[in-house]
Structure formats: structure tokens, C-alpha cells
PDB file of C-alpha atoms in Angstrom:
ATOM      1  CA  UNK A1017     -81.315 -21.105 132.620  1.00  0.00           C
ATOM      2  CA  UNK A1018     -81.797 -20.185 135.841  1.00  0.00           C
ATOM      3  CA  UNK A1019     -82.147 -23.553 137.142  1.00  0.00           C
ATOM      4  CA  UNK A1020     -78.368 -24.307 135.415  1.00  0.00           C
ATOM      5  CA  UNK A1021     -76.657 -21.439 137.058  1.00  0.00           C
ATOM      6  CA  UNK A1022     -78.094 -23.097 140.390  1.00  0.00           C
ATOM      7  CA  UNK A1023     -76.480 -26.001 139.595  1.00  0.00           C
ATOM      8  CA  UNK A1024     -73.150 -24.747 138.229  1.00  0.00           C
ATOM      9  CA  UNK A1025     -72.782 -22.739 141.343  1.00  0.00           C
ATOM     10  CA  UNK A1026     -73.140 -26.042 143.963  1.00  0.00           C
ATOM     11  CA  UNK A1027     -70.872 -28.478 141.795  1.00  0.00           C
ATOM     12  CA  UNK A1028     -68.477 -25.330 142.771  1.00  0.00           C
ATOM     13  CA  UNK A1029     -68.943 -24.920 146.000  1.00  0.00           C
ATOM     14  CA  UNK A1030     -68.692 -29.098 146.292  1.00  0.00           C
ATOM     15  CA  UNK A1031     -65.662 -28.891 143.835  1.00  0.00           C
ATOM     16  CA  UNK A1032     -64.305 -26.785 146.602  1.00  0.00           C
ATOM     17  CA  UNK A1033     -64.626 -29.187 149.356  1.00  0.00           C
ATOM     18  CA  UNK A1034     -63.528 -31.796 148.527  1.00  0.00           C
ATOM     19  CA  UNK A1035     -60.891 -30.361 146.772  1.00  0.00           C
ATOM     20  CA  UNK A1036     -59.317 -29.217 150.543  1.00  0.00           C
ATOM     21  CA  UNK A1037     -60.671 -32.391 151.885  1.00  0.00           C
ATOM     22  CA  UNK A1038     -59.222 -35.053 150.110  1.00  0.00           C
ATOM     23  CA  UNK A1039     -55.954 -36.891 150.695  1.00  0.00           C
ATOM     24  CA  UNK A1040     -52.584 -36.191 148.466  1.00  0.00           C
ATOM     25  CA  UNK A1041     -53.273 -40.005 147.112  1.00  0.00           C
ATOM     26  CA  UNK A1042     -54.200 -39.113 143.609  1.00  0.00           C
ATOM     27  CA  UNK A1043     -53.469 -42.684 142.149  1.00  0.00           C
ATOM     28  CA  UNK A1044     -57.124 -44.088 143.791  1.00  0.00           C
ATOM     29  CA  UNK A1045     -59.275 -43.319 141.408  1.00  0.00           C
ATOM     30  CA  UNK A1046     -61.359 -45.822 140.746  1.00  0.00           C
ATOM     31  CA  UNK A1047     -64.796 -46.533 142.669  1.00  0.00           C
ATOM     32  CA  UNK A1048     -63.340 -50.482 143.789  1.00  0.00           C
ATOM     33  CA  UNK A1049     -62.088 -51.877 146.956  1.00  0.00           C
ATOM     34  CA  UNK A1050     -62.685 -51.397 150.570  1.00  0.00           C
ATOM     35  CA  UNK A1051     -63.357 -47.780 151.815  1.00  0.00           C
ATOM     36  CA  UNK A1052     -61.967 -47.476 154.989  1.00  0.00           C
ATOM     37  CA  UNK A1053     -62.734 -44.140 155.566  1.00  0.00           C
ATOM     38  CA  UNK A1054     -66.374 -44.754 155.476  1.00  0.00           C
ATOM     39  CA  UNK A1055     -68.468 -43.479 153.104  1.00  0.00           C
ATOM     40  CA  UNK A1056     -67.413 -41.902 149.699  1.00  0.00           C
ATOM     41  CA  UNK A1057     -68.406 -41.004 145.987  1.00  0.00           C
ATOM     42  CA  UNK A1058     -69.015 -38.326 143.154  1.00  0.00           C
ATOM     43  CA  UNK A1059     -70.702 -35.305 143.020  1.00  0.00           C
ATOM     44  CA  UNK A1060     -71.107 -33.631 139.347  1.00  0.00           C
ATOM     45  CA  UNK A1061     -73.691 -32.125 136.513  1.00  0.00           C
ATOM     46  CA  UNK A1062     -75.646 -34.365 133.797  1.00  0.00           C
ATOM     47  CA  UNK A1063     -77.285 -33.588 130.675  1.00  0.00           C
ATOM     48  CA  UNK A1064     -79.458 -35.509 127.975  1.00  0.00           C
ATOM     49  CA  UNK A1065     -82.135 -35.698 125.610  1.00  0.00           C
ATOM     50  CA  UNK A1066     -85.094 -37.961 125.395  1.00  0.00           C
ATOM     51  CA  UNK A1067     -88.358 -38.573 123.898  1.00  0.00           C
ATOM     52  CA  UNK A1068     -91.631 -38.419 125.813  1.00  0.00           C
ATOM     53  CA  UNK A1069     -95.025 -39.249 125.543  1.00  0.00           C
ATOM     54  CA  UNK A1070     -98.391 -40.000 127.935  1.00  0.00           C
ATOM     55  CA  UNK A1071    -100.049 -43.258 127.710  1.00  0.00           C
ATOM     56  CA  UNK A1072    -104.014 -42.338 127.869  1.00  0.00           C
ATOM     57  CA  UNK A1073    -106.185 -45.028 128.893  1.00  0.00           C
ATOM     58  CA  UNK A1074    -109.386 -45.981 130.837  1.00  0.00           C
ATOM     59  CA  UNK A1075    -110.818 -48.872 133.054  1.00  0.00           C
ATOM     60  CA  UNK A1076    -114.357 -48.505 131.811  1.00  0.00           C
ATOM     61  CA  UNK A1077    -114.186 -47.959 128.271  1.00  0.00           C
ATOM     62  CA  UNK A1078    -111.792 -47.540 125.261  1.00  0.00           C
ATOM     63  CA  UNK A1079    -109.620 -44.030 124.584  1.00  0.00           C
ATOM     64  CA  UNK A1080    -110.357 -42.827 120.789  1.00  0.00           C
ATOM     65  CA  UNK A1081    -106.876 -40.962 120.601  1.00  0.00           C
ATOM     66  CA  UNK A1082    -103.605 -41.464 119.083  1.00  0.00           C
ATOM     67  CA  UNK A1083    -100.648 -40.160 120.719  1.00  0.00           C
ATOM     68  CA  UNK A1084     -96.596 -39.740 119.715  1.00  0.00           C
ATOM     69  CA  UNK A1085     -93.434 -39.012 121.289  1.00  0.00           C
ATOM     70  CA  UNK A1086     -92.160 -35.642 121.745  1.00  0.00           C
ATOM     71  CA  UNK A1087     -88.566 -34.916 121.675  1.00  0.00           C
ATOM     72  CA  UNK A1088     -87.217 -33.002 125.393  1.00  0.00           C
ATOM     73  CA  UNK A1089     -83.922 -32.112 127.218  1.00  0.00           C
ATOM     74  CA  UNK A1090     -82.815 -32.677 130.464  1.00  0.00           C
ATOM     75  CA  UNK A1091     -80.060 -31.546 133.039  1.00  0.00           C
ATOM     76  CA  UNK A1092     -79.323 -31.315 136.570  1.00  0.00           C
ATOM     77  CA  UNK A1093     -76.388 -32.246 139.409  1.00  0.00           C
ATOM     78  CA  UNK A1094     -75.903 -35.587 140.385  1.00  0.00           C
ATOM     79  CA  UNK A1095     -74.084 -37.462 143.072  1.00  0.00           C
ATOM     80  CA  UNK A1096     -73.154 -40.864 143.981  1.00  0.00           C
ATOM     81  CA  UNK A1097     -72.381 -42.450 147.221  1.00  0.00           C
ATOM     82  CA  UNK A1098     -71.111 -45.717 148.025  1.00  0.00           C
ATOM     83  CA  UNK A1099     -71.305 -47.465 151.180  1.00  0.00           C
ATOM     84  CA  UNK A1100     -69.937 -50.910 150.179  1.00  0.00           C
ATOM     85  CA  UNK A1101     -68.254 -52.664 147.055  1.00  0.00           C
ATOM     86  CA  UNK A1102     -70.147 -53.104 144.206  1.00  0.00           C
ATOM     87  CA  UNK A1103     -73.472 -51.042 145.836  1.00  0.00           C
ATOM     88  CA  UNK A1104     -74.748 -47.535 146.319  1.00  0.00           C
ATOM     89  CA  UNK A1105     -77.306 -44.745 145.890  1.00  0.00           C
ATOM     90  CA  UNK A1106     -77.422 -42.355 142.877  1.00  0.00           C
ATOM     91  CA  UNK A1107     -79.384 -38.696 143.885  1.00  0.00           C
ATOM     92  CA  UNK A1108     -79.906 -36.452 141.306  1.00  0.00           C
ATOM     93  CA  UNK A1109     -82.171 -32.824 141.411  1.00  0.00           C
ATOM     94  CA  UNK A1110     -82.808 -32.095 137.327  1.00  0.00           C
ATOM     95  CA  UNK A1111     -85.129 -29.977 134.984  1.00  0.00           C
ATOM     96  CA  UNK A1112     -86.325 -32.212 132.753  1.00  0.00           C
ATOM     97  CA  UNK A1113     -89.099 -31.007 129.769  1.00  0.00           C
ATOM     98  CA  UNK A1114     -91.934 -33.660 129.127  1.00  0.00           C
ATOM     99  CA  UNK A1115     -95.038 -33.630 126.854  1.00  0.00           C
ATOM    100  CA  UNK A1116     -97.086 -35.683 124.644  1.00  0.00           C
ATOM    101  CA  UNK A1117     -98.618 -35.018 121.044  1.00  0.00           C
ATOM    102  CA  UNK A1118    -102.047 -36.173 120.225  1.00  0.00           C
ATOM    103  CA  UNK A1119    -102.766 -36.261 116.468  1.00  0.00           C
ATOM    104  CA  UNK A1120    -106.205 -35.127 115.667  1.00  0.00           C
ATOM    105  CA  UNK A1121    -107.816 -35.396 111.748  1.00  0.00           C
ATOM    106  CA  UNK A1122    -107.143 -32.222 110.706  1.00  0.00           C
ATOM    107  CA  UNK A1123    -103.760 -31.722 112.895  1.00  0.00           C
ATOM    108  CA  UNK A1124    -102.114 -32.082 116.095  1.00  0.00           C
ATOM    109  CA  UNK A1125    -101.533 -30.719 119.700  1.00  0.00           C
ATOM    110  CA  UNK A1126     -99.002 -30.128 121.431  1.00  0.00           C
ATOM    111  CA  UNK A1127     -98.056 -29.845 125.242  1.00  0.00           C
ATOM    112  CA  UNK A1128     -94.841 -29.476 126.296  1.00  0.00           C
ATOM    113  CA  UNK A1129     -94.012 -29.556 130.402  1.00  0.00           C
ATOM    114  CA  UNK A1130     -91.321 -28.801 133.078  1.00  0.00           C
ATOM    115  CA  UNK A1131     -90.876 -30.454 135.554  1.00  0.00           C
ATOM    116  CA  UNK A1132     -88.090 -30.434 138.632  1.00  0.00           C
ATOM    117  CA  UNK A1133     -87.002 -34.141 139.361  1.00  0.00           C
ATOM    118  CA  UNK A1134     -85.687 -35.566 142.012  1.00  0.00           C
ATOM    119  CA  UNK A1135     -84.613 -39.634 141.599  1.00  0.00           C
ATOM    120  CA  UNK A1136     -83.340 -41.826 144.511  1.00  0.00           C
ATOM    121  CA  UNK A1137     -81.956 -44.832 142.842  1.00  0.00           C
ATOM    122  CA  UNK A1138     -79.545 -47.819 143.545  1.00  0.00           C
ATOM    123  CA  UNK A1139     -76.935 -48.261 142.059  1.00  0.00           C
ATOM    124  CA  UNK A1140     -74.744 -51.271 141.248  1.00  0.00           C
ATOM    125  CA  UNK A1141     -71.704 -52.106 138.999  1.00  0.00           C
ATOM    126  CA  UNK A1142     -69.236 -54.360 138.107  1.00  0.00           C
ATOM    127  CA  UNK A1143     -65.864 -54.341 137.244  1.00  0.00           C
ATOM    128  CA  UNK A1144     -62.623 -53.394 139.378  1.00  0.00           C
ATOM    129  CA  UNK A1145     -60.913 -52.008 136.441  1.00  0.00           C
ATOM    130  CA  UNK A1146     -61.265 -47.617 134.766  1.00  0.00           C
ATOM    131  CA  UNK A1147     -64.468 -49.343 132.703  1.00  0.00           C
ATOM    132  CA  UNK A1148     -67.190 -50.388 135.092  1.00  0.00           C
ATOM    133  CA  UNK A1149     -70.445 -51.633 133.682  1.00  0.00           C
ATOM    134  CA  UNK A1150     -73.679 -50.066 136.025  1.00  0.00           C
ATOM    135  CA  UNK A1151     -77.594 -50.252 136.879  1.00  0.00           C
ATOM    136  CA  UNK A1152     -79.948 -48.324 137.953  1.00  0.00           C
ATOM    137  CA  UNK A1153     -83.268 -48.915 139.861  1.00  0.00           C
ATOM    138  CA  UNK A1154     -85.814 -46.298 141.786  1.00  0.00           C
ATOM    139  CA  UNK A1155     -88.314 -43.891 142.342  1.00  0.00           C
ATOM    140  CA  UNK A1156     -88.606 -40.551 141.823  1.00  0.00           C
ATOM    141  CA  UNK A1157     -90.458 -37.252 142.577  1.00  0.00           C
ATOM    142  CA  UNK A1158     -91.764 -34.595 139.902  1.00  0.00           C
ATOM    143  CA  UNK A1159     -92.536 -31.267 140.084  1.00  0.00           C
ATOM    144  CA  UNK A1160     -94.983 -29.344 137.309  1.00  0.00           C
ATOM    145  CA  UNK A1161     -92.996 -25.824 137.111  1.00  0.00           C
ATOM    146  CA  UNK A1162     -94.381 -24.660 133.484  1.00  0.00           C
ATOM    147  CA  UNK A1163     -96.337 -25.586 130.762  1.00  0.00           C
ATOM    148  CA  UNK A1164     -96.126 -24.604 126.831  1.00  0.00           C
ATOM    149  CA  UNK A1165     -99.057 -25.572 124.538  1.00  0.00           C
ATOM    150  CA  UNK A1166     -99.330 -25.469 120.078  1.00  0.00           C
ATOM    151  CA  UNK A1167    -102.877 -26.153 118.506  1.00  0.00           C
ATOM    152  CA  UNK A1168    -102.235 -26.602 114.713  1.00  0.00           C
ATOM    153  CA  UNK A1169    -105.191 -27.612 113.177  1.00  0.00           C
ATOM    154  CA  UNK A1170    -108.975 -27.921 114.446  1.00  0.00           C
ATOM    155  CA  UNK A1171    -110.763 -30.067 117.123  1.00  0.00           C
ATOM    156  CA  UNK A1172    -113.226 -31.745 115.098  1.00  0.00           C
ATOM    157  CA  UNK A1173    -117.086 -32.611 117.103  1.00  0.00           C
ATOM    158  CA  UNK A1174    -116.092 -35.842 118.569  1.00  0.00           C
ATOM    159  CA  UNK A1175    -112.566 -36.048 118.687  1.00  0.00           C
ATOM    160  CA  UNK A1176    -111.104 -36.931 122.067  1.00  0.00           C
ATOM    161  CA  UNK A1177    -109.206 -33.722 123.038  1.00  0.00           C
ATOM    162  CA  UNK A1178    -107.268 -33.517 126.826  1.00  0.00           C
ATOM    163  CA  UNK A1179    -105.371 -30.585 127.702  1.00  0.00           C
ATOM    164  CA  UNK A1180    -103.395 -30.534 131.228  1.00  0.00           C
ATOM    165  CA  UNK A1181    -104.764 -27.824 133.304  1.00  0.00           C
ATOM    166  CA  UNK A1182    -102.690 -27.033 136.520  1.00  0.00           C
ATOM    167  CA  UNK A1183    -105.503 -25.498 138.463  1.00  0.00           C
ATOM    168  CA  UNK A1184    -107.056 -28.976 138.148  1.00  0.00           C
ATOM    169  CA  UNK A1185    -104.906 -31.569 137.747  1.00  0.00           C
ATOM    170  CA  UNK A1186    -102.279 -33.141 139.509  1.00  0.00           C
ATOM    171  CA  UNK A1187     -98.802 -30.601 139.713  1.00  0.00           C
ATOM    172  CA  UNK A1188     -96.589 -33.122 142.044  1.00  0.00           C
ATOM    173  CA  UNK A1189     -96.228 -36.665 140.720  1.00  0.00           C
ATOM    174  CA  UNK A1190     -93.909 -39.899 141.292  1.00  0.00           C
ATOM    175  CA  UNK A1191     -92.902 -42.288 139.133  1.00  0.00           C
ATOM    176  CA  UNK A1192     -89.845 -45.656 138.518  1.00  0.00           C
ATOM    177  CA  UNK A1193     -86.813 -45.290 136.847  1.00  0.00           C
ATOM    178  CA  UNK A1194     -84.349 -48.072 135.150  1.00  0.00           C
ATOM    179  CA  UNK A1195     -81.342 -47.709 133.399  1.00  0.00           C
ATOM    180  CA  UNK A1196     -78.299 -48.875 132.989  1.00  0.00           C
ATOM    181  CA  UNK A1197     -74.469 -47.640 131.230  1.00  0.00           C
ATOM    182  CA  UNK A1198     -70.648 -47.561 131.407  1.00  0.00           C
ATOM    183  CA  UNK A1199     -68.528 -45.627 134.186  1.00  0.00           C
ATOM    184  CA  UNK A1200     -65.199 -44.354 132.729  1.00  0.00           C
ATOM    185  CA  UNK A1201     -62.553 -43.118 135.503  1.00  0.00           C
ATOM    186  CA  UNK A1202     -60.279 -40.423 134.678  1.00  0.00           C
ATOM    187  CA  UNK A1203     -57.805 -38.649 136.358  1.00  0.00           C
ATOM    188  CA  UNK A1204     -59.601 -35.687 136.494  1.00  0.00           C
ATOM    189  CA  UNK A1205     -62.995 -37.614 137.429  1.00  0.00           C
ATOM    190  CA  UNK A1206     -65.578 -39.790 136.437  1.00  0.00           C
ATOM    191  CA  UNK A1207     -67.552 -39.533 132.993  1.00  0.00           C
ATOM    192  CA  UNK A1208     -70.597 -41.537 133.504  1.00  0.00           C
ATOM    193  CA  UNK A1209     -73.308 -42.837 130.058  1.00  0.00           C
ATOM    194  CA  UNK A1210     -76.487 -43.789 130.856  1.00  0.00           C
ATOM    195  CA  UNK A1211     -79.771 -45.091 128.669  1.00  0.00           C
ATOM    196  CA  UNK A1212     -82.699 -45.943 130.281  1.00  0.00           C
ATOM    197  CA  UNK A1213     -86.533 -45.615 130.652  1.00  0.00           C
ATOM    198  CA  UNK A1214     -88.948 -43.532 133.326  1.00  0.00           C
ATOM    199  CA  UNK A1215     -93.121 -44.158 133.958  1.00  0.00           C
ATOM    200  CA  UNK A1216     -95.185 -42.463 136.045  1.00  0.00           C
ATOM    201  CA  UNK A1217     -97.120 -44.017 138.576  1.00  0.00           C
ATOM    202  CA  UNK A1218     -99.175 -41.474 139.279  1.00  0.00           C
ATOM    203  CA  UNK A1219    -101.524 -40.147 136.793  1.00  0.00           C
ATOM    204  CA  UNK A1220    -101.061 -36.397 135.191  1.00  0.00           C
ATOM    205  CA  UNK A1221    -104.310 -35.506 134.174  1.00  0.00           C
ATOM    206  CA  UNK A1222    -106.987 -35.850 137.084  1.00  0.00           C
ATOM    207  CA  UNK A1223    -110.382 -37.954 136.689  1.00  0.00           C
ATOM    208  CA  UNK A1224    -113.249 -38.579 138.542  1.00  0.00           C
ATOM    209  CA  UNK A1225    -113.621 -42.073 137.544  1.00  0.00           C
ATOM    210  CA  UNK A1226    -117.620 -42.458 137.885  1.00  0.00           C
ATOM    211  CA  UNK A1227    -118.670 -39.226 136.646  1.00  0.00           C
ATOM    212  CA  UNK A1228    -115.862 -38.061 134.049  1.00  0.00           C
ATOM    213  CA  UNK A1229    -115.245 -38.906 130.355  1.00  0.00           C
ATOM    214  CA  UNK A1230    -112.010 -37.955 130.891  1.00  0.00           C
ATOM    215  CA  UNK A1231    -109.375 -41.537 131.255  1.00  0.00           C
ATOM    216  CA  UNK A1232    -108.474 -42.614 134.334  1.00  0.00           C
ATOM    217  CA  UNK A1233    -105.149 -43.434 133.672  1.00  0.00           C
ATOM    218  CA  UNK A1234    -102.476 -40.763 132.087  1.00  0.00           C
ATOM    219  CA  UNK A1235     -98.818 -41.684 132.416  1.00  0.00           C
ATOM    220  CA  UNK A1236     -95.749 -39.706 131.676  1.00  0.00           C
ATOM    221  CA  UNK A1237     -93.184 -42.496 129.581  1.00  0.00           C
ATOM    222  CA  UNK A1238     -89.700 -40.842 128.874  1.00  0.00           C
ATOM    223  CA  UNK A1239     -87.147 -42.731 127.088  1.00  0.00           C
ATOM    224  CA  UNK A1240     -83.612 -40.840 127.743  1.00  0.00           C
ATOM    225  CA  UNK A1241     -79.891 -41.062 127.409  1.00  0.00           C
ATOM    226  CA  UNK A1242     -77.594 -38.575 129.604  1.00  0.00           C
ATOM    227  CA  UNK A1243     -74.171 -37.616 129.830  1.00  0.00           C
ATOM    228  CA  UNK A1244     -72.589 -37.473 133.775  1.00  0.00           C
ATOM    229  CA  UNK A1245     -69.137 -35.586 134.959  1.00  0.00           C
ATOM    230  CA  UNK A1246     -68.281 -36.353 138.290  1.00  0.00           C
ATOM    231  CA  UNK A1247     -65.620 -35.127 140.728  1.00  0.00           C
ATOM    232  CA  UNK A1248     -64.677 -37.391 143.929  1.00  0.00           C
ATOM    233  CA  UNK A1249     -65.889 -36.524 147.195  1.00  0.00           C
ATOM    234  CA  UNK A1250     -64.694 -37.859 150.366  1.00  0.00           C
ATOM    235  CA  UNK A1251     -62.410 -40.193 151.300  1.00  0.00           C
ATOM    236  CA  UNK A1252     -61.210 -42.420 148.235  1.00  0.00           C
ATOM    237  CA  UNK A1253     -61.094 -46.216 148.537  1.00  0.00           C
ATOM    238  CA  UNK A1254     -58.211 -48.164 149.585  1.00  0.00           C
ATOM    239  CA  UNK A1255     -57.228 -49.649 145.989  1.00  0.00           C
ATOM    240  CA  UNK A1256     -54.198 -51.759 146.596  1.00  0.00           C
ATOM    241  CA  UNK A1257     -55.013 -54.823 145.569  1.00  0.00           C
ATOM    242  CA  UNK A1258     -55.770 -53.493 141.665  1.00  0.00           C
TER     243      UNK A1258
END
């Protein structure tokens, strides 16, 4: 929560600006036609839910586990900036809660994780109308802030058990992002749906890959769909020709 009052408080302050900033054309509202003013975009907050899991698996051998999606949240600020028709970049700073379930014989376990992310994407979209179609594309940087843990059940001899450890393994990660959705233009701002999926690159859990048992390879997959309100900042477009 106090992550959200972070962001609430700088989608003010931004709110502000460009409030005093802009011009007194309120009819260009849509993201479409030449900006002669330079650059120019959105700023707002996002929110969403998605299901995660982590793919275990191992160069040398096979992984005897069985893993399934846990169900997260996710919010944040956002911004968009456009620097030519059709083309921009999409920052965002969000908390986002990851995990994985394995599913042992007699039970399961349960790790549930927060992380701070930070995506740098491109964007592009089409359409020169309120509705614009939009993608997605980029990396992004992860944090390891917290970490909550259930055992229900018992670790049978055998069984292939990994818990994430932050003393030992890996607390800052990156990872690719794709997604796409619809941009609606209001008066009052832009509401913005996207779907999409994230994988790490890096690997969560660390592994000495001669000497450990543990698998090499441990990547965060998050499936999501998010919510976006966006206020303009800047300069708006010149949108004459609509």
C-alpha cells in the first residue's frame, strides 16, 4: 500500500503540470497527426491481475516436478511518449506479485513474490480515429522486495523440492514483455486495455551447473491483463486533418 500512495501522489503532481502547461485546445485529443510541438503523450496509473508460474528445467538431466499457475495482482504508473505517428515508448514502474506452486504427493507449496518492475517497451498503433488498436514489445527489470511461502502437506524422500532463498539466489532479474490491446480517447483522457505475456531471461533460483542438483534454468512466466488511465502531457498533436 505503500508503494500505491507513491504512485497516487506523482500522477498528482504530473496531473498538475500539465494541467498549467497545456494549451486551451481541448478538441485534440487523440494520439494522431503531426506533433509540432515536439514530443508528447500520457502519464497515468494501471492495474491488473495475472497468473504466474516458473518453468523448472535442466541441461543435464530431466526435472521430476510438476508445477501450476498462481493467481497475482499488479499496479503501478505508466506513461507514454510519442515521438512520431504511429510509434513510441511505453515506461511503466509497478509492484507486481509472482510465484509458482509445485504439487508434491501428499500436497503442495507455495511461494508467492514481489517484485518492483520497471518495463521499457515500444509501442505502436493504428488507427487515426478515438479507437486505436496497439502493441507492445520490450524488456524489463525486476526487483525481489518480499517473499511469502505455504507448505501444506509433506516433502516425501525423493521428491524434488526448490524453495527461493534471497540470501542465495538471484534478487534483481530481467526479462521480455509482449502484449497488445485497444486505446480509447476520452475527453477526460485515455483508458488504455492490455493482454499480454512476460518471461524471464534470467533465471530466479541460482545453480552451479557442474556441482548442483538444483536446475539450471528457472523462469518467471506471467500471463496478465491490465487496466491504464492516462492524462495528456505536453503539447497535443496538431489534429486537423481528422
Amino acid at each position: 500500500m505503500r508503494l500505491f500512495r507513491v504512485f497516487i501522489f506523482i500522477a498528482a503532481c504530473l496531473s498538475g503540470v500539465s494541467v498549467s502547461g497545456q494549451e486551451t485546445d481541448k478538441t485534440a485529443t487523440a494520439p494522431t497527426g503531426s506533433s509540432k510541438g515536439g514530443a508528447w503523450g500520457y502519464f497515468g496509473l494501471r492495474g491488473g491481475a495475472h497468473f504466474s508460474e516458473v518453468l523448472f528445467s535442466d541441461t543435464f538431466r530431466p526435472v521430476n516436478m510438476q508445477t501450476s499457475f498462481v493467481y497475482g495482482k499488479q499496479y503501478g504508473a505508466v506513461g507514454k511518449l510519442f515521438l512520431a505517428e504511429h510509434a513510441g515508448i511505453q515506461v511503466e514502474v509497478n509492484y507486481i506479485e509472482k510465484g509458482y506452486k509445485q504439487l508434491l504427493d501428499s500436497g503442495f507449496y507455495t511461494t508467492k513474490m514481489n517484485y518492483l518492475e520497471i518495463p521499457l517497451l515500444m509501442n505502436a498503433y493504428l488507427g487515426k480515429q478515438k479507437t486505436q488498436f496497439f502493441v507492445n514489445m520490450g524488456p524489463y527489470l525486476e526487483i525481489f522486495l518480499n517473499q511469502k511461502d505455504e507448505l501444506q502437506g509433506v516433502v516425501k524422500e525423493g521428491e524434488e523440492f526448490y524453495r527461493f532463498d534471497p540470501n542465495v539466489d538471484r534478487t534483481i532479474g530481467y526479462g521480455l514483455r509482449a502484449s497488445g490491446g485497444l486505446n480509447r480517447l476520452f475527453t477526460f483522457g485515455l483508458l488504455q486495455l492490455e493482454g499480454g505475456l512476460e518471461v524471464t531471461i534470467s533465471d530466479m533460483i541460482f545453480s552451479n551447473r557442474l556441482l548442483s542438483t538444483i536446475p539450471d534454468s528457472s523462469k518467471h512466466l506471467v500471463g496478465f491483463v491490465s487496466l491504464a488511465y492516462m492524462i495528456p502531457i505536453g503539447k497535443k498533436p496538431d489534429t486537423g486533418g481528422q
